[in-house]
JSON list of C-alpha atoms and ligand atoms in Angstrom, two decimals:
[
{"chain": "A", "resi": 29, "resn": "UNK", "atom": "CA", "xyz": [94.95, 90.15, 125.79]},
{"chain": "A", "resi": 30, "resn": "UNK", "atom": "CA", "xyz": [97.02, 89.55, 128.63]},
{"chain": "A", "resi": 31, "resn": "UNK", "atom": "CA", "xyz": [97.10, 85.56, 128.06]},
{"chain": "A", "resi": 32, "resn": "UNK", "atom": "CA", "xyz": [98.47, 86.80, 124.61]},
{"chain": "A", "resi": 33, "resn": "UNK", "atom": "CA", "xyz": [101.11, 88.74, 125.89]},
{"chain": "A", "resi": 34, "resn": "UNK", "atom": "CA", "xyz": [102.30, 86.48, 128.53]},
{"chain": "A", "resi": 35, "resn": "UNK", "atom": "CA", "xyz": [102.78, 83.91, 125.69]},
{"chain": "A", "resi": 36, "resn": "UNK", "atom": "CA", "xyz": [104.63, 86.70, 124.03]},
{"chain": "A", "resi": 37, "resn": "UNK", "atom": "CA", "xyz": [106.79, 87.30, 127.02]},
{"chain": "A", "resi": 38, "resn": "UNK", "atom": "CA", "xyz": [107.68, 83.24, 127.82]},
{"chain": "A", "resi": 39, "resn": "UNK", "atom": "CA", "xyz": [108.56, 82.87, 123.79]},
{"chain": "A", "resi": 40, "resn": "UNK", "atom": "CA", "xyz": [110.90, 85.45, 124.04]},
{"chain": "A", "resi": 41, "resn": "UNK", "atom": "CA", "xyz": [112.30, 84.47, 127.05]},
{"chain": "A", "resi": 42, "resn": "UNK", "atom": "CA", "xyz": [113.08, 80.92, 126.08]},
{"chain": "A", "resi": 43, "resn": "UNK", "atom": "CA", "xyz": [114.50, 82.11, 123.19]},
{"chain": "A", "resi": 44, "resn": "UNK", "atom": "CA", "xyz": [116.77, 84.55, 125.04]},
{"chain": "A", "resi": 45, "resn": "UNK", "atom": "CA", "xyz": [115.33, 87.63, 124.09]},
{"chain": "A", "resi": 46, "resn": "UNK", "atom": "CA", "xyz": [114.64, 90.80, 125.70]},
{"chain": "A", "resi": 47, "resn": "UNK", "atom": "CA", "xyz": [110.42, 90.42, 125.98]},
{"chain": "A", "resi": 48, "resn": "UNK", "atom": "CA", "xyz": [110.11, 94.16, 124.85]},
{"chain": "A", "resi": 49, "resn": "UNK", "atom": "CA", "xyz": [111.86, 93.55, 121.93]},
{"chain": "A", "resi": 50, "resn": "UNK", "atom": "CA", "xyz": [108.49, 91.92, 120.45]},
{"chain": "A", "resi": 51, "resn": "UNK", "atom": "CA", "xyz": [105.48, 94.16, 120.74]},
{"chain": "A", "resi": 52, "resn": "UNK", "atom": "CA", "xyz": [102.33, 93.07, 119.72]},
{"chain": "A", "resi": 53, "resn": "UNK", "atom": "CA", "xyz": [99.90, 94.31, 116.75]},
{"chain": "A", "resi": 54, "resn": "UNK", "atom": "CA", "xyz": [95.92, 93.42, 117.53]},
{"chain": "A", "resi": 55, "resn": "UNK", "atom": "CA", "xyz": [95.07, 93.09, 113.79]},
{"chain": "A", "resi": 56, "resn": "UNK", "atom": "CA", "xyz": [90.99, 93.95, 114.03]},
{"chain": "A", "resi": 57, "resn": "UNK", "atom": "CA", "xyz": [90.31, 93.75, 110.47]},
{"chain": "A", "resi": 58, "resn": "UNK", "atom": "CA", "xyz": [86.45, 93.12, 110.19]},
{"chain": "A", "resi": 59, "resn": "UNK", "atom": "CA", "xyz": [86.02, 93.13, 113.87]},
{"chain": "A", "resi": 60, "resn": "UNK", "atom": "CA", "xyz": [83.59, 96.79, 115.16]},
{"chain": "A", "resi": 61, "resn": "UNK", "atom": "CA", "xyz": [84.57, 100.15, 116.58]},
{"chain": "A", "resi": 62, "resn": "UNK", "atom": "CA", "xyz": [83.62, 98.81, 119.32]},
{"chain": "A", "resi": 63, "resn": "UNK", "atom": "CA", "xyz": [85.48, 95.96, 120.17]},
{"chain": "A", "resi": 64, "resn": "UNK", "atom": "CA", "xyz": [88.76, 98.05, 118.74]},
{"chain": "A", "resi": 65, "resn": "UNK", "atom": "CA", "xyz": [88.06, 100.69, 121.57]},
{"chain": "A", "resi": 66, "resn": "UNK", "atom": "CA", "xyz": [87.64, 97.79, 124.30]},
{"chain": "A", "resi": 67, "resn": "UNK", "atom": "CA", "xyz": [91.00, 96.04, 123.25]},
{"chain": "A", "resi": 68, "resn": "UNK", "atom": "CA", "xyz": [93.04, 99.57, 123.17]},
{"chain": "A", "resi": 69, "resn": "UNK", "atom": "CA", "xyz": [91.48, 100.51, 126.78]},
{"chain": "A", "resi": 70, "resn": "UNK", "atom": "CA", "xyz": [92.63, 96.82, 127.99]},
{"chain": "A", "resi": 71, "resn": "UNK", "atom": "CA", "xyz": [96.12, 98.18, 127.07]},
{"chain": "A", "resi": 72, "resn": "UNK", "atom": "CA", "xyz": [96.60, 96.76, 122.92]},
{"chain": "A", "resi": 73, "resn": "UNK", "atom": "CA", "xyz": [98.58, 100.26, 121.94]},
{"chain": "A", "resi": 74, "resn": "UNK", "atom": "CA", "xyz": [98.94, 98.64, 118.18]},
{"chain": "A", "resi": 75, "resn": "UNK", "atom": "CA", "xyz": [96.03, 98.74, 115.77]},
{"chain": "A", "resi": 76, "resn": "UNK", "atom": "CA", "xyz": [96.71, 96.43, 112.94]},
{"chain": "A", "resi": 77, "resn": "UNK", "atom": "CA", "xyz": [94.15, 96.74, 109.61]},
{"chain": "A", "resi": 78, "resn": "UNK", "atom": "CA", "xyz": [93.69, 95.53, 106.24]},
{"chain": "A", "resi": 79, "resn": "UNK", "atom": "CA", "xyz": [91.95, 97.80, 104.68]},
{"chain": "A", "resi": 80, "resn": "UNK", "atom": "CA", "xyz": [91.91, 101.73, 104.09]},
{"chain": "A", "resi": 81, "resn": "UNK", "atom": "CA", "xyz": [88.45, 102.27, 104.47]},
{"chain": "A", "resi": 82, "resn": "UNK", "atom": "CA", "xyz": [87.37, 100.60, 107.43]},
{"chain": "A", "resi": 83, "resn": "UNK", "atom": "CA", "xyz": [90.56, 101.38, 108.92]},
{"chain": "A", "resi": 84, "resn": "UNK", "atom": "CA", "xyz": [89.90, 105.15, 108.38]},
{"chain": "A", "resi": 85, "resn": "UNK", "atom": "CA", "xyz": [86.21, 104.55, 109.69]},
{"chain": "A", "resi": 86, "resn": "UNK", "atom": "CA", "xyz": [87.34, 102.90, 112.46]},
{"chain": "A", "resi": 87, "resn": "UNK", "atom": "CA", "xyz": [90.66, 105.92, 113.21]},
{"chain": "A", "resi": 88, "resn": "UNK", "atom": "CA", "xyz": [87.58, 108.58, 112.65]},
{"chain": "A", "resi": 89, "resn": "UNK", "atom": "CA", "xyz": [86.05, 106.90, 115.65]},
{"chain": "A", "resi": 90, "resn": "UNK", "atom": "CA", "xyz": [89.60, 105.97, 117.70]},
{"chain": "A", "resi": 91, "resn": "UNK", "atom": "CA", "xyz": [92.02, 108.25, 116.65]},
{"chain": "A", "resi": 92, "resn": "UNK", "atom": "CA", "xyz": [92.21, 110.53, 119.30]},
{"chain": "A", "resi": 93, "resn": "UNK", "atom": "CA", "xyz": [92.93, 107.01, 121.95]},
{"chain": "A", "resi": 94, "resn": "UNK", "atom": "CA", "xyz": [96.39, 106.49, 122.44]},
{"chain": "A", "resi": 95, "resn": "UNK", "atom": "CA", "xyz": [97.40, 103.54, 119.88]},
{"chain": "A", "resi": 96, "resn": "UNK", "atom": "CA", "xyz": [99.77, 103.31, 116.74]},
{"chain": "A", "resi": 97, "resn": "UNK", "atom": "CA", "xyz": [98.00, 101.96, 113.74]},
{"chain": "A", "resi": 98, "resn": "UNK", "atom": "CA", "xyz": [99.87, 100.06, 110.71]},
{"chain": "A", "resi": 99, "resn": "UNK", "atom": "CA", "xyz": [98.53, 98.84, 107.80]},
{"chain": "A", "resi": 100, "resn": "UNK", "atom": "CA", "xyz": [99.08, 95.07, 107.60]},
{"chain": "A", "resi": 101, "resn": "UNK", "atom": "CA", "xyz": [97.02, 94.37, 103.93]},
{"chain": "A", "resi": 102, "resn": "UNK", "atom": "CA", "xyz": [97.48, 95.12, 100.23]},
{"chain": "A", "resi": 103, "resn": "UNK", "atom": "CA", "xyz": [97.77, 98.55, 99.49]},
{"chain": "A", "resi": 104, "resn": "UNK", "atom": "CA", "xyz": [96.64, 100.16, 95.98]},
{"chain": "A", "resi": 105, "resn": "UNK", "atom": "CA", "xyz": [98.41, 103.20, 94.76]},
{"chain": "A", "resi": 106, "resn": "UNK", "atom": "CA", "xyz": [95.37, 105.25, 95.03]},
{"chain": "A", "resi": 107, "resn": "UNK", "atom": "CA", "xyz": [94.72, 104.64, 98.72]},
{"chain": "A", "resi": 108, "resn": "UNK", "atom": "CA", "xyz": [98.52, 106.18, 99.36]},
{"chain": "A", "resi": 109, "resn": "UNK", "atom": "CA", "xyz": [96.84, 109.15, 100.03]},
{"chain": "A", "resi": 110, "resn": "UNK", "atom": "CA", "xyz": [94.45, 107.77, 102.82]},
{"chain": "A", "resi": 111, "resn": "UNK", "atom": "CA", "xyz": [97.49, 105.90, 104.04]},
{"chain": "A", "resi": 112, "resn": "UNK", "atom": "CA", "xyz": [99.71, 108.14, 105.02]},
{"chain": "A", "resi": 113, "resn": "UNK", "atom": "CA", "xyz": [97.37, 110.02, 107.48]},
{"chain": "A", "resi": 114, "resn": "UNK", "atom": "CA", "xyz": [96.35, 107.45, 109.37]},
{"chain": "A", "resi": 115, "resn": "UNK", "atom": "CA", "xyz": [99.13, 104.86, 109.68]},
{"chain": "A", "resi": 116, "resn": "UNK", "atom": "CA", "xyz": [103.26, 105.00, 111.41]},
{"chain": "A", "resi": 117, "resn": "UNK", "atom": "CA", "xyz": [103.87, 101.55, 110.06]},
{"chain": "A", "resi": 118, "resn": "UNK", "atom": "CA", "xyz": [102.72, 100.31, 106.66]},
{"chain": "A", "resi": 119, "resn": "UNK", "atom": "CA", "xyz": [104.13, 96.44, 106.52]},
{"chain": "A", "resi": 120, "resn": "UNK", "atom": "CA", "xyz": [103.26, 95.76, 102.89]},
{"chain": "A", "resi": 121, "resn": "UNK", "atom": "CA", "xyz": [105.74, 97.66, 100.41]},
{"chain": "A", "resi": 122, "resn": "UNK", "atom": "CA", "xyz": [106.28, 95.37, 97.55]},
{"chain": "A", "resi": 123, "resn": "UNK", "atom": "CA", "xyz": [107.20, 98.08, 94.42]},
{"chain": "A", "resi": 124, "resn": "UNK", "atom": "CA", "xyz": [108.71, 100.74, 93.50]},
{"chain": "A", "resi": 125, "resn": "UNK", "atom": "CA", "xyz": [105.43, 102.41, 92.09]},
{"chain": "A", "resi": 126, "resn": "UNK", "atom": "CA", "xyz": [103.94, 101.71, 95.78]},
{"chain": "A", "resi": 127, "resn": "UNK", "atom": "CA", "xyz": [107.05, 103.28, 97.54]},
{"chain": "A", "resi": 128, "resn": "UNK", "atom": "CA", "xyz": [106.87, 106.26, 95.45]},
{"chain": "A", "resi": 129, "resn": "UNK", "atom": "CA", "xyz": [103.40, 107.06, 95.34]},
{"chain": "A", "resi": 130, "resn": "UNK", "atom": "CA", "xyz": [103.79, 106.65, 99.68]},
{"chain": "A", "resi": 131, "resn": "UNK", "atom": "CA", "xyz": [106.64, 108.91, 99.01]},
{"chain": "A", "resi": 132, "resn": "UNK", "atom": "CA", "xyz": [104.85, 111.93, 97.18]},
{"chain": "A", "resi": 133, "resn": "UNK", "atom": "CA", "xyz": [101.65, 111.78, 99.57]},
{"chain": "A", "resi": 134, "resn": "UNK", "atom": "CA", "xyz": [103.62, 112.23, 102.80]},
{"chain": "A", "resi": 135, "resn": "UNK", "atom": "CA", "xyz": [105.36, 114.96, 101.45]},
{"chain": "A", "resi": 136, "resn": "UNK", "atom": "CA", "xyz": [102.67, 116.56, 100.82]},
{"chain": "A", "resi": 137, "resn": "UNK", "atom": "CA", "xyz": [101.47, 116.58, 104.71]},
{"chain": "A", "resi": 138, "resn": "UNK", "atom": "CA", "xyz": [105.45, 117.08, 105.35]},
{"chain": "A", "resi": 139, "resn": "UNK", "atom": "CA", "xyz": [105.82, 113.35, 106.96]},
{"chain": "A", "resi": 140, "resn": "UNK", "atom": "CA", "xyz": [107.82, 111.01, 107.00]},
{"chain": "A", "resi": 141, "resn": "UNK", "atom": "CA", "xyz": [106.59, 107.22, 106.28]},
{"chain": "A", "resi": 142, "resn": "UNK", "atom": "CA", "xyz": [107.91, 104.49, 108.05]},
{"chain": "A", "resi": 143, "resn": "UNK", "atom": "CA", "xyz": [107.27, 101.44, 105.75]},
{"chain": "A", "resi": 144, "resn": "UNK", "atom": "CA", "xyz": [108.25, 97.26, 106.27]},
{"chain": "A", "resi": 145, "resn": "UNK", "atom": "CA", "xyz": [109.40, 95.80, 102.67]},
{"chain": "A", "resi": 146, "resn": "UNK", "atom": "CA", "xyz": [106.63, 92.48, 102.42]},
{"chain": "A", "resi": 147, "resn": "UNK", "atom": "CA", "xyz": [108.73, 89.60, 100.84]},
{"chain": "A", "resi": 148, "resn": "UNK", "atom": "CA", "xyz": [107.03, 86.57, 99.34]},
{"chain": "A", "resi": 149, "resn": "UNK", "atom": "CA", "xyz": [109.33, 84.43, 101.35]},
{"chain": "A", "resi": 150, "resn": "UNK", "atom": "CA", "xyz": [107.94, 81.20, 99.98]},
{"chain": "A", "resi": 151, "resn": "UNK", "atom": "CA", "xyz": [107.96, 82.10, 96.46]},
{"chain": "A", "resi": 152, "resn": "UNK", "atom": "CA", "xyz": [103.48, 81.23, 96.69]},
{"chain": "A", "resi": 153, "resn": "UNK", "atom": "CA", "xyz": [102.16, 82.44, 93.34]},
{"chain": "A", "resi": 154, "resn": "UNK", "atom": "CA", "xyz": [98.56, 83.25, 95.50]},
{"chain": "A", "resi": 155, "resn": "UNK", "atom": "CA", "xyz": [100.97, 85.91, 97.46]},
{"chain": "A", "resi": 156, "resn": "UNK", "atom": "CA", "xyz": [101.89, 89.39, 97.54]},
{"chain": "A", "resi": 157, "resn": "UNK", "atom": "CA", "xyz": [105.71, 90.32, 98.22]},
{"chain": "A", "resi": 158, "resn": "UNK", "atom": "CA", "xyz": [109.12, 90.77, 96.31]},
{"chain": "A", "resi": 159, "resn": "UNK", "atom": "CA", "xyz": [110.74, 87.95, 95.50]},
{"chain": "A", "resi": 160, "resn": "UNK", "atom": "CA", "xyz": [113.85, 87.33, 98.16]},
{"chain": "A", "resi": 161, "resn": "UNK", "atom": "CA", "xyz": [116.32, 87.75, 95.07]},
{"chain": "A", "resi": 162, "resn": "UNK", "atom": "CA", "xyz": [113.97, 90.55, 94.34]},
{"chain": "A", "resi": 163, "resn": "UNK", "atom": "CA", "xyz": [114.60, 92.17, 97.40]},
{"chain": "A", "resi": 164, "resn": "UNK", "atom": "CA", "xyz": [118.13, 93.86, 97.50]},
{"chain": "A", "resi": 165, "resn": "UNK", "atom": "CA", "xyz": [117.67, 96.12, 94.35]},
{"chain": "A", "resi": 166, "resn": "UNK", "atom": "CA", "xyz": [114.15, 97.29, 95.67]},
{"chain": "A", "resi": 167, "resn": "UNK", "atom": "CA", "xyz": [115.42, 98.07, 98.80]},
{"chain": "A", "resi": 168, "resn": "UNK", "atom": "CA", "xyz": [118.47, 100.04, 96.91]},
{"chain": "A", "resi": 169, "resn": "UNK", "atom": "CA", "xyz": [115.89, 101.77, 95.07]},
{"chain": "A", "resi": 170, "resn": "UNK", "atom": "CA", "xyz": [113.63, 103.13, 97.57]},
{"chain": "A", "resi": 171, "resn": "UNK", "atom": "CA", "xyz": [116.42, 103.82, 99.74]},
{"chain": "A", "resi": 172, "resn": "UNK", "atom": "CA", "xyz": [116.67, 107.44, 98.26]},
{"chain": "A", "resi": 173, "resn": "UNK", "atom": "CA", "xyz": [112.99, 109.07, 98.58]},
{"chain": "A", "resi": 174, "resn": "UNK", "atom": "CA", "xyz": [113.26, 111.07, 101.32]},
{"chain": "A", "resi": 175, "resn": "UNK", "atom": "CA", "xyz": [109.47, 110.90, 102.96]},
{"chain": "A", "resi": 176, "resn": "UNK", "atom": "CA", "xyz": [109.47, 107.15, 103.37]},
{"chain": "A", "resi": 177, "resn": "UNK", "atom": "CA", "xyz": [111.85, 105.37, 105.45]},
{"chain": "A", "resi": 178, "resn": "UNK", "atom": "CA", "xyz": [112.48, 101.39, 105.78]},
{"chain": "A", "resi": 179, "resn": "UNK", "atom": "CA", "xyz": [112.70, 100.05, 108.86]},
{"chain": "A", "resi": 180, "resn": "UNK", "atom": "CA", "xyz": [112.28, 96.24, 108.54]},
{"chain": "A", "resi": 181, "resn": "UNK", "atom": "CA", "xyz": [110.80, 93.38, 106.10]},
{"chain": "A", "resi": 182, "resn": "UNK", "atom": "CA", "xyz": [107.60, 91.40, 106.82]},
{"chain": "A", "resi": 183, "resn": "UNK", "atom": "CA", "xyz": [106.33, 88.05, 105.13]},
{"chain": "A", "resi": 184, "resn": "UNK", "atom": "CA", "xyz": [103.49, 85.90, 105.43]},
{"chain": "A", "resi": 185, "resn": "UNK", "atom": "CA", "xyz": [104.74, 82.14, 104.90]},
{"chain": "A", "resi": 186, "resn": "UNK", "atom": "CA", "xyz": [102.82, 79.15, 103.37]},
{"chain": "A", "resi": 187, "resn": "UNK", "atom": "CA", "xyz": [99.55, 77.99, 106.09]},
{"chain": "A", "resi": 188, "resn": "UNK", "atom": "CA", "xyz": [100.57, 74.89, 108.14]},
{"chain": "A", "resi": 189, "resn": "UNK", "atom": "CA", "xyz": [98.64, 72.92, 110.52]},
{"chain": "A", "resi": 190, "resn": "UNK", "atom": "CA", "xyz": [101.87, 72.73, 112.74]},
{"chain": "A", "resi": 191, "resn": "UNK", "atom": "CA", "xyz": [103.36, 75.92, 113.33]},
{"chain": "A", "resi": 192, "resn": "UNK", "atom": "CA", "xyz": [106.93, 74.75, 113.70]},
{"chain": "A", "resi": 193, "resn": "UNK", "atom": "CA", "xyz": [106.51, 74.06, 109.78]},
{"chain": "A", "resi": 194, "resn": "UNK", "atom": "CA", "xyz": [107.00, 77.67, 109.49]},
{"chain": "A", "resi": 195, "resn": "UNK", "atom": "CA", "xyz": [109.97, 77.92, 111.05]},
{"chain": "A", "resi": 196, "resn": "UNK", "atom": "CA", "xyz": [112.19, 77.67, 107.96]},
{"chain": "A", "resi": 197, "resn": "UNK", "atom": "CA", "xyz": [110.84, 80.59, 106.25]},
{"chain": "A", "resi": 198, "resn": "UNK", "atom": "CA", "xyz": [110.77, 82.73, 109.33]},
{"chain": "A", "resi": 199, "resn": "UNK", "atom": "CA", "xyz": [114.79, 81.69, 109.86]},
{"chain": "A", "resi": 200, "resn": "UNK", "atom": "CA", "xyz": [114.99, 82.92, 105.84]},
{"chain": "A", "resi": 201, "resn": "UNK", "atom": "CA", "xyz": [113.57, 86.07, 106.72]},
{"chain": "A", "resi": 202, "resn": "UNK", "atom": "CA", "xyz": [115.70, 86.79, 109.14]},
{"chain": "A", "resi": 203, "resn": "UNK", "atom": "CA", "xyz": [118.53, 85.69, 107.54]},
{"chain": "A", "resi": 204, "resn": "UNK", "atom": "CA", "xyz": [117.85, 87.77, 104.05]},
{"chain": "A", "resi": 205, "resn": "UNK", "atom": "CA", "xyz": [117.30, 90.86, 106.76]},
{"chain": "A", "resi": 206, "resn": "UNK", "atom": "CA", "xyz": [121.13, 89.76, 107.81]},
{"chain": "A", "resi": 207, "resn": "UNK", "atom": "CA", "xyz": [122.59, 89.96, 104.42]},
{"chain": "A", "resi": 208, "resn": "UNK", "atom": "CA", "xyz": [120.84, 92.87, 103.43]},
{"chain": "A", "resi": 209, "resn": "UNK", "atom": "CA", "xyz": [122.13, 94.81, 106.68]},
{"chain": "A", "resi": 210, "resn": "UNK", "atom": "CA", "xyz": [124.87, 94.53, 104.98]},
{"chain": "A", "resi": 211, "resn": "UNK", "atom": "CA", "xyz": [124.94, 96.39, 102.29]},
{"chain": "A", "resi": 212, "resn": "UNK", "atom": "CA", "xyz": [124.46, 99.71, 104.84]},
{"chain": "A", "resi": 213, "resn": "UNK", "atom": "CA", "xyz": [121.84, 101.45, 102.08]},
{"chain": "A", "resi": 214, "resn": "UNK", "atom": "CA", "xyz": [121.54, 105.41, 103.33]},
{"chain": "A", "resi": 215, "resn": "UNK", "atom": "CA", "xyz": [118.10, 105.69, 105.60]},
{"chain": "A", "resi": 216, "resn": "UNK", "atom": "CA", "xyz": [117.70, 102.10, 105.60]},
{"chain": "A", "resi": 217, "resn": "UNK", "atom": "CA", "xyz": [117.14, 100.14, 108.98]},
{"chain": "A", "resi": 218, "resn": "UNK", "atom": "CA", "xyz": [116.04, 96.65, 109.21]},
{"chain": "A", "resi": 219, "resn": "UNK", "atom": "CA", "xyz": [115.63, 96.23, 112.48]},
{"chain": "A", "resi": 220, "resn": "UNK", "atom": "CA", "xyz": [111.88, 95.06, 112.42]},
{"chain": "A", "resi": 221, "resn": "UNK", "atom": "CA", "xyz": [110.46, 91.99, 111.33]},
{"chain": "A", "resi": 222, "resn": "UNK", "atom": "CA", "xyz": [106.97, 91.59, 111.38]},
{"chain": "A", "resi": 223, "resn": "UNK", "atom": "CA", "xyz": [106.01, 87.56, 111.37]},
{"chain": "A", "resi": 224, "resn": "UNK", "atom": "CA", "xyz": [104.07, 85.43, 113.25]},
{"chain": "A", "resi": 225, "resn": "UNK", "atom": "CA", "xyz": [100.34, 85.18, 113.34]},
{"chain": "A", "resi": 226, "resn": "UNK", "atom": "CA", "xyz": [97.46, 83.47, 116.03]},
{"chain": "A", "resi": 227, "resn": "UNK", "atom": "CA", "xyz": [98.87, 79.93, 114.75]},
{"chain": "A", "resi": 228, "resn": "UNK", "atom": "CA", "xyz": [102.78, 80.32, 114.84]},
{"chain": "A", "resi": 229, "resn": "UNK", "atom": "CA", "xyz": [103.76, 83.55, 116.65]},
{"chain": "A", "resi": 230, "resn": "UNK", "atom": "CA", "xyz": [106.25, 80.94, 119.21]},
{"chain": "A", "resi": 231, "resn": "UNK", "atom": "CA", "xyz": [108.01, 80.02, 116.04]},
{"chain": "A", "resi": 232, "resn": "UNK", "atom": "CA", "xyz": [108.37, 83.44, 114.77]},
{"chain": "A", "resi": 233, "resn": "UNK", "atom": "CA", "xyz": [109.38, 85.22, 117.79]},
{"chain": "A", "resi": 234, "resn": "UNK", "atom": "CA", "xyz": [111.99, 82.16, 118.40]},
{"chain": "A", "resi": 235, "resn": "UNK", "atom": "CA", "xyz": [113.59, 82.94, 114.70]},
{"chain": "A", "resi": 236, "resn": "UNK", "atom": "CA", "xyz": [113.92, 86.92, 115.33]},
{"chain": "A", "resi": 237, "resn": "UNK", "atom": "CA", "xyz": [110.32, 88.42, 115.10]},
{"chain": "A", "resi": 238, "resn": "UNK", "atom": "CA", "xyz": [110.02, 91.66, 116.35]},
{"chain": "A", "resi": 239, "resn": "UNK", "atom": "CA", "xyz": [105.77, 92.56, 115.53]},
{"chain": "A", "resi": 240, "resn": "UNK", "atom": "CA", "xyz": [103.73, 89.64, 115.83]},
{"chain": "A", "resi": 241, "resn": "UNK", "atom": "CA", "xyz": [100.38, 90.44, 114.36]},
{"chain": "A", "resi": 242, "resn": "UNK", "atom": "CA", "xyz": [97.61, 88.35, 115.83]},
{"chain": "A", "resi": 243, "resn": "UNK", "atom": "CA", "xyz": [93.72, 88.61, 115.51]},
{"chain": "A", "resi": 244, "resn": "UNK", "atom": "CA", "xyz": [91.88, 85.17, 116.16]},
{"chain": "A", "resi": 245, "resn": "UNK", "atom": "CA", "xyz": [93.65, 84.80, 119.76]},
{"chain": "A", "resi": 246, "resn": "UNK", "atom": "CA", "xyz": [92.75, 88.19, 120.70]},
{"chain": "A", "resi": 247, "resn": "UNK", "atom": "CA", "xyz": [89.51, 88.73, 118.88]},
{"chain": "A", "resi": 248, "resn": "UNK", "atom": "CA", "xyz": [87.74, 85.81, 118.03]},
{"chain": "A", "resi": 249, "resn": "UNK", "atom": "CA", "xyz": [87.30, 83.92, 114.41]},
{"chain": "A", "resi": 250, "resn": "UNK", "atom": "CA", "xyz": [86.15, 86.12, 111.73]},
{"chain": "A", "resi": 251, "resn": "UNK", "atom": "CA", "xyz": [82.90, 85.60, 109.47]},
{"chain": "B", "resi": 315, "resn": "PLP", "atom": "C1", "xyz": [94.48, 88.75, 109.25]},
{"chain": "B", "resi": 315, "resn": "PLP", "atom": "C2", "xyz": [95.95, 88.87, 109.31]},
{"chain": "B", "resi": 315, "resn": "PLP", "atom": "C3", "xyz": [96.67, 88.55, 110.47]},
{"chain": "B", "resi": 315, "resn": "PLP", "atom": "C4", "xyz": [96.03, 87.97, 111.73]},
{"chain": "B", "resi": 315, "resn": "PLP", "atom": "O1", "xyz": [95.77, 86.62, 111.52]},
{"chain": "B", "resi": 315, "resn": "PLP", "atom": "P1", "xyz": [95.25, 85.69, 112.73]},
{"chain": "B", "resi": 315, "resn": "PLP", "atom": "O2", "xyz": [95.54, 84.33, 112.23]},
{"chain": "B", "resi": 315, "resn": "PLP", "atom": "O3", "xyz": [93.81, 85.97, 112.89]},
{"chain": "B", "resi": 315, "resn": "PLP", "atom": "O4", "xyz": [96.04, 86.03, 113.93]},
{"chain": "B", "resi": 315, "resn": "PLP", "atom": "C5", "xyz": [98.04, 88.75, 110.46]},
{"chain": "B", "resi": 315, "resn": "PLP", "atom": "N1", "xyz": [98.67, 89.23, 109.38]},
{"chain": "B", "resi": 315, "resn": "PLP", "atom": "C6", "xyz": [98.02, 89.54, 108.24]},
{"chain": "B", "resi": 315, "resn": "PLP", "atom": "C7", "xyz": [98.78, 90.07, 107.09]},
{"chain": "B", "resi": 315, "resn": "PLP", "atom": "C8", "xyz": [96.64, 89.36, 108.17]},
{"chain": "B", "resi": 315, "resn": "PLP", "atom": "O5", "xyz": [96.01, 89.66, 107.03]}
]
């Protein structure tokens, strides 16, 4: 934990950024309660999980301990409902259908969901995401439902064995969050960008990233 964060705080600092600009999500997906409750009491005040279920076993448990939880996996309409009670960030909106069905279960507890648009920077048929040409008109479109609220764009890029190989698609992320700034959509902010995982979190948080999800640094390999 605090290894990980001091490598947080020297990336951004050699890449001239204000260290609490990047703040850290402990994904725990697969890992027990347990180990969840140890790493929030150490000071990790963002949950990150990939599924509904165990995340909503695991919020039953750890809800009431002070941590933020987003959803960092692939999320089916018909968990929406689950969704919105337990997470402030979801980081994988890819659809309109998603969006909306996010949309008509926060309403329904009167809340408002803060969402990431996922975008399948590299174009990998084996990933999840909008397309980056993709992107504009889905952002335009979500822009009006008033219980869900963009605040960023996240992407997983193609595995390399040498991080800085992923430097080109974290730059494009950033840069497609530039251009699409600019087109000033209502309720839209895209301040966030969630990149950077165990292997290349450096590179990411040198091209712009603002939540770098890591769980094999903090938590160990998973099964
Ligand atoms: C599992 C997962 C992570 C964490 O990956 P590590 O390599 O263990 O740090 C980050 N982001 C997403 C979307 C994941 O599914």
């Amino acid at each position: 934990m605090l290894n990980i964060e001091a490598r947080i705080r020297k990336a951004a600092i050699e890449a001239n950024r204000d260290p609490e600009s990047v703040r850290l999500v402990a994904v725990s997906k697969t890992k027990p309660i347990e180990l969840v409750r140890k790493a929030i009491e150490a000071g990790a005040n963002i949950i990150g999980e990939n599924y509904v279920q165990e995340a909503r076993d695991k919020f039953t448990a750890l809800g009431a301990l002070s941590a933020s939880w987003h959803f960092i996996g692939h999320l089916q309409s018909n968990k929406a409902k689950y969704a919105v009670r337990i997470f402030d960030l979801i980081h994988t909106v890819d659809s309109l259908n998603l969006a909306a069905e996010l949309n008509r279960q926060a309403a329904k507890i009167n809340k408002i969901q803060d969402i990431l648009i996922q975008v399948n920077i590299a174009e990998e048929d084996s990933k999840s995401g909008v397309s980056p040409s993709g992107a504009p008109s889905l952002i335009e479109a979500i822009a009006p439902l008033a219980h869900v609220r963009i605040k960023g764009l996240m992407c997983i890029p193609p595995f390399f064995d040498a991080p800085q190989k992923a430097q080109p698609y974290f730059r494009a992320l950033r840069l497609l969050r530039d251009e699409l700034e600019q087109k000033n959509n209502p309720n839209v902010t895209l301040t966030e960008l969630s990149m950077g995982m165990t292997g290349d979190f450096e590179v990411a948080i040198a091209e712009g990233a603002t939540l770098v999800r890591i769980g094999t640094a903090l938590f160990g390999r998973r099964e």
